[in-house]
mmCIF file of C-alpha atoms in Angstrom:
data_model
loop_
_atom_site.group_PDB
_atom_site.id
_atom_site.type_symbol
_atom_site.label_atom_id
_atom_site.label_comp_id
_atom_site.label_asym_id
_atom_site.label_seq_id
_atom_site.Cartn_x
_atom_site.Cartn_y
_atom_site.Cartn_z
ATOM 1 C CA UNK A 143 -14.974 4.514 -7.786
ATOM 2 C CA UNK A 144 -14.816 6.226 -4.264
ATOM 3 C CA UNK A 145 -14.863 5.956 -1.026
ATOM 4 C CA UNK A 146 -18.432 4.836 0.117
ATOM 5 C CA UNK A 147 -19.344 4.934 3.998
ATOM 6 C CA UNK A 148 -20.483 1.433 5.120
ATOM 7 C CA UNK A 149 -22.341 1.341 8.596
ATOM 8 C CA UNK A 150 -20.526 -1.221 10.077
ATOM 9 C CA UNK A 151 -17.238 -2.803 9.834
ATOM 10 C CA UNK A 152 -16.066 -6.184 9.211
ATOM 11 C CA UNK A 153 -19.229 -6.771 7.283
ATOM 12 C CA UNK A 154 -19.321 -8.748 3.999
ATOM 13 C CA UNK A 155 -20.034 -6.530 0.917
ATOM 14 C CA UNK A 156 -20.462 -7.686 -2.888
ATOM 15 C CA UNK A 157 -18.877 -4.863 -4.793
ATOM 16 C CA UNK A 158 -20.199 -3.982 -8.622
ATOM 17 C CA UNK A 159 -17.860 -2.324 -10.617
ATOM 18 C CA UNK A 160 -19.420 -0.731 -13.782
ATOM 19 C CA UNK A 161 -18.009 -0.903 -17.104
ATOM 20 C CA UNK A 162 -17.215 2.811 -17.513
ATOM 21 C CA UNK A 163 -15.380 2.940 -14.062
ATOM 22 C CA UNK A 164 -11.805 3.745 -15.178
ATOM 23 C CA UNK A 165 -9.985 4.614 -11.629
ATOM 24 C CA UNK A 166 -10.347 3.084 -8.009
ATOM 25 C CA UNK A 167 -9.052 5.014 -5.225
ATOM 26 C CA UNK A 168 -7.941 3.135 -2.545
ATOM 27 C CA UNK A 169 -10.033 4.057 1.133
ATOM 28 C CA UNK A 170 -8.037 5.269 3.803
ATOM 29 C CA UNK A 171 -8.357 4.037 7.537
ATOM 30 C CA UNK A 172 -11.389 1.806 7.482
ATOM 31 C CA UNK A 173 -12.399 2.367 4.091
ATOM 32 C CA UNK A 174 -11.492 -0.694 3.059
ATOM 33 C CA UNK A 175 -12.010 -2.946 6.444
ATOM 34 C CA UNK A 176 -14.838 -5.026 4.965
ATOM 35 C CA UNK A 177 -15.087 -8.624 3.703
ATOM 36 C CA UNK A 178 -15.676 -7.385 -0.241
ATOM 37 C CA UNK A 179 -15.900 -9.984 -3.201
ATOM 38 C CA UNK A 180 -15.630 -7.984 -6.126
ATOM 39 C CA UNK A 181 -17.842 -8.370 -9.833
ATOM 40 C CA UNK A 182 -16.514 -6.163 -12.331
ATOM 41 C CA UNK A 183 -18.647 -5.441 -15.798
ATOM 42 C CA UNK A 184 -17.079 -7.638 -18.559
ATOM 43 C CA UNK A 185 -16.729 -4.724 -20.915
ATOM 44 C CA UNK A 186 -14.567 -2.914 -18.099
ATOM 45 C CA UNK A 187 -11.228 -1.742 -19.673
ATOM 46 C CA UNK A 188 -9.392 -1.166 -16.590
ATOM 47 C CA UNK A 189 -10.321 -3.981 -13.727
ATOM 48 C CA UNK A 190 -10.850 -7.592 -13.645
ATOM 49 C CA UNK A 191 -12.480 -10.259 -11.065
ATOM 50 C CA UNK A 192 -10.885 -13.658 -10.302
ATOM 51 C CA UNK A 193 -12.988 -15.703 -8.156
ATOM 52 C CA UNK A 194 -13.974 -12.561 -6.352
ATOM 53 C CA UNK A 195 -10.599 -10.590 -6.191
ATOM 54 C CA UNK A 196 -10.063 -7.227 -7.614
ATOM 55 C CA UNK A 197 -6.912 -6.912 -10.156
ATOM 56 C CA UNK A 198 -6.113 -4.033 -12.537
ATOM 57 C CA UNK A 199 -7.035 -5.603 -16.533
ATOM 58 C CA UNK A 200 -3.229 -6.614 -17.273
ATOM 59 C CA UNK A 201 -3.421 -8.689 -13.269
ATOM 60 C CA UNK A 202 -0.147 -6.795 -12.370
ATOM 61 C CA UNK A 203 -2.105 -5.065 -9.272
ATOM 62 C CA UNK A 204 -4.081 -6.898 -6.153
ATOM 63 C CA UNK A 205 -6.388 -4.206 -4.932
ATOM 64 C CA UNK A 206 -8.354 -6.681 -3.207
ATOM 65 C CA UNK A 207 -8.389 -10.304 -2.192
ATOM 66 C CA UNK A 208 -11.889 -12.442 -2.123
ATOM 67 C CA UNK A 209 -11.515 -15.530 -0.579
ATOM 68 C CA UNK A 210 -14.970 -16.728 -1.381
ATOM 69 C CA UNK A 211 -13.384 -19.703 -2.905
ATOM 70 C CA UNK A 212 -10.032 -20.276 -0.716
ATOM 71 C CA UNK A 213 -11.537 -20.257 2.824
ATOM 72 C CA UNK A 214 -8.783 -22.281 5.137
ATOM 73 C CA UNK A 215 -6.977 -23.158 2.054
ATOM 74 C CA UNK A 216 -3.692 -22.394 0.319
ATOM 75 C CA UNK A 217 -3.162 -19.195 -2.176
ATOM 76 C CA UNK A 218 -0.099 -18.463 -4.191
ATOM 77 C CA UNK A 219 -0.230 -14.865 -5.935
ATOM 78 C CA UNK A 220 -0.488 -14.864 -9.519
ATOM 79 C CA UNK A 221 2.932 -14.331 -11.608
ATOM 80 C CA UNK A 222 1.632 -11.380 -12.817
ATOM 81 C CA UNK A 223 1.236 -9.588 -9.819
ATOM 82 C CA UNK A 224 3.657 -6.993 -8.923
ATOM 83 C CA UNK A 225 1.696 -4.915 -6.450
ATOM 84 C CA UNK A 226 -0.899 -6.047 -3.608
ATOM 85 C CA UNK A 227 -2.367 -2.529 -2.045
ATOM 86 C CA UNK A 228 -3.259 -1.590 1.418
ATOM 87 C CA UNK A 229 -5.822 -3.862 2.898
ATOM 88 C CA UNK A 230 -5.840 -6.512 0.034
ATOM 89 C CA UNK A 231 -6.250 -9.561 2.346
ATOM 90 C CA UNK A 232 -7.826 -8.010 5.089
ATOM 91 C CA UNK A 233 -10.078 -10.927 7.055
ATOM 92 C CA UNK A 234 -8.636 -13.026 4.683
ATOM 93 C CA UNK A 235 -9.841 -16.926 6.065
ATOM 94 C CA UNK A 236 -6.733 -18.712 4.265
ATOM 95 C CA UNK A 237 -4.592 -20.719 5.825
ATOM 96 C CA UNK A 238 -0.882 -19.496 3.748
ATOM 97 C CA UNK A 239 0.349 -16.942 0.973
ATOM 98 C CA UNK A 240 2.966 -17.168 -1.326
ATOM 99 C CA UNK A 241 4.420 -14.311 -3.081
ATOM 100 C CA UNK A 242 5.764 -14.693 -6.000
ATOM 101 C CA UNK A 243 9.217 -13.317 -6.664
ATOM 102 C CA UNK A 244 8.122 -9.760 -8.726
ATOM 103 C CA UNK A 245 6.563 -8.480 -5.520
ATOM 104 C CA UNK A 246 8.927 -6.206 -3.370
ATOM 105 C CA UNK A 247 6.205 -4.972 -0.403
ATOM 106 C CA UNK A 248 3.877 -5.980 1.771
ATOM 107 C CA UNK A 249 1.822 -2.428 2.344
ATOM 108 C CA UNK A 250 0.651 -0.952 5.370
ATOM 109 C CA UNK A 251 -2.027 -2.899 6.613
ATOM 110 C CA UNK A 252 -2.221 -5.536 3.703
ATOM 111 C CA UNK A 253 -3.085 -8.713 6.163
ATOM 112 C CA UNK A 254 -4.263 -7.324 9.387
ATOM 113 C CA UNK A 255 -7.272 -9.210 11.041
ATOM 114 C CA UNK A 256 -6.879 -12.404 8.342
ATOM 115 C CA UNK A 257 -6.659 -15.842 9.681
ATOM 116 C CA UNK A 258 -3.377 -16.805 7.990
ATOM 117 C CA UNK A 259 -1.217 -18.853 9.121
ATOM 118 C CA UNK A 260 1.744 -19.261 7.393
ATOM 119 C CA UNK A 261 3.478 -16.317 4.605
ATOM 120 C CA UNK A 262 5.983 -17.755 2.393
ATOM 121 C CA UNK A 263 7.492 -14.010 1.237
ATOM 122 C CA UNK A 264 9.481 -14.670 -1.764
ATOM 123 C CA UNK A 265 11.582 -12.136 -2.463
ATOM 124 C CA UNK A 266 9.529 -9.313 -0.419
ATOM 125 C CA UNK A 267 12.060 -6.234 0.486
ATOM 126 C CA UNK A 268 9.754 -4.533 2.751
ATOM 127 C CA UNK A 269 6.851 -4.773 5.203
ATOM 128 C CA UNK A 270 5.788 -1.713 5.802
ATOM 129 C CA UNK A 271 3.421 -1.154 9.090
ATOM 130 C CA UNK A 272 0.844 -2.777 10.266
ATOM 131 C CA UNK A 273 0.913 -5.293 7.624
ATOM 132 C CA UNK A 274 0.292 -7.910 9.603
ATOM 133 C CA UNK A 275 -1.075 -6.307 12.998
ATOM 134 C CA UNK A 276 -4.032 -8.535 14.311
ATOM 135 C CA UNK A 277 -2.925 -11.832 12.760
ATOM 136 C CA UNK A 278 -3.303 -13.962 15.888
ATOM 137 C CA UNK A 279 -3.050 -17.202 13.730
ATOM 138 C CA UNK A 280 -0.176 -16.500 11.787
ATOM 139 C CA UNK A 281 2.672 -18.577 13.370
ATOM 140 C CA UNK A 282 5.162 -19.236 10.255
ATOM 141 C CA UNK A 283 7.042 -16.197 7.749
ATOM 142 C CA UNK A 284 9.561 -17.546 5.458
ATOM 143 C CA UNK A 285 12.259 -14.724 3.913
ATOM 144 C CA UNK A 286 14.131 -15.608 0.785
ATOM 145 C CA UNK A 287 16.189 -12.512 0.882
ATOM 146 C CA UNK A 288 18.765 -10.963 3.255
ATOM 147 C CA UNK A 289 18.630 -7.223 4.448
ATOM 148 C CA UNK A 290 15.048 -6.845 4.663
ATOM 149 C CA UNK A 291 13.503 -3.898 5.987
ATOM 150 C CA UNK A 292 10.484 -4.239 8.443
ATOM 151 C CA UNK A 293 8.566 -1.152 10.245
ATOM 152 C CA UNK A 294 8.472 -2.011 14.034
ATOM 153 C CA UNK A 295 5.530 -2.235 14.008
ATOM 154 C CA UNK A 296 4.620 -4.475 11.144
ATOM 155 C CA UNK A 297 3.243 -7.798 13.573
ATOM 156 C CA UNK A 298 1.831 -5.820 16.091
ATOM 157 C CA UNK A 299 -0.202 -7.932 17.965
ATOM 158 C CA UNK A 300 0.689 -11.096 16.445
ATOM 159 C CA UNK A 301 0.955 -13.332 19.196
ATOM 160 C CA UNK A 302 0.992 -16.723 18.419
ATOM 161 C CA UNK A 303 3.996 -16.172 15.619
ATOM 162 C CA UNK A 304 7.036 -18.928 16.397
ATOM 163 C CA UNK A 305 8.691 -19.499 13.617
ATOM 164 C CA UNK A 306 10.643 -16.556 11.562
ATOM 165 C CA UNK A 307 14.156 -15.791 10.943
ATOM 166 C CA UNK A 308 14.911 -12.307 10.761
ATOM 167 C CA UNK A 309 17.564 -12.467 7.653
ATOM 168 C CA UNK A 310 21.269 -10.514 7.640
ATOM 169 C CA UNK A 311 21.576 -7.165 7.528
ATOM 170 C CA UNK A 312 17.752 -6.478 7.594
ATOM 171 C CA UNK A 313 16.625 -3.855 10.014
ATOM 172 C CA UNK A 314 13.497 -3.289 12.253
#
């Protein structure tokens, strides 16, 4: 599956993934900046839908969240989830995340322009940029590790965030 061209951003999109479709690449810089619930063909060898979301077969890999059935509620990530790709929560309307403890990064843009409010990280590593830029709700991120690395730039514009301990040794 490729890139397709939407006309407008921030637009909700019900995405059809065809049993013979094998390989998704991921969109670059607004590819993905839609509000997408994704169906995927039950004779599909590669992807699966929960509720909406898009995970490789085996669930190890969050390409995209839906949150068709979570709106202002609370989401923990599967067990099985190692990886959550660029953009996965994107205009996510939930009100907290927790990561379980196999994921190590939060990708470059991963949460920007969702409502959360409060990221419980587990044992995240990394937060690479822009991962949460445009979050003006979040207000509460939890670490459960020390020396964390975060890109400066990682919260950009989160304004309203008050409570987050940066951990020892971790740099920005």
């Amino acid at each position: 599956l490729y890139q397709i061209n939407f006309p407008y951003r921030n637009q909700m999109v019900n995405w059809y993934i065809g049993k013979n479709v094998s390989t998704i690449v991921t969109p670059g810089l607004y590819g993905f900046e839609l509000k997408i619930t994704s169906y995927v063909h039950v004779l599909n060898k590669s992807f699966v839908s929960d509720k909406g979301s898009l995970f490789d077969k085996d669930k190890k890999i969050l390409y995209r969240f839906s949150d068709r059935e979570y709106e202002g509620k609370d989401y923990t990530l599967p067990q099985s989830v190692r990886i959550i790709q660029d953009y996965a929560f994107y205009q996510a309307d939930i009100r907290s995340v927790t990561f379980n403890h196999w994921i190590s990064t939060v990708p470059d843009y991963a949460f920007e322009c969702s409502n959360v409010k409060k990221v419980d990280l587990g044992h995240v590593k990394n937060i690479d940029g822009n991962a949460f830029a445009y979050c003006y709700y979040l207000n509460e991120v939890n670490f459960h590790e020390q020396g964390i690395t975060i890109d400066s730039m990682a919260f950009y514009m989160t304004k309203n965030l008050k409570k987050m301990y940066i951990p020892e040794d971790s740099s920005i």
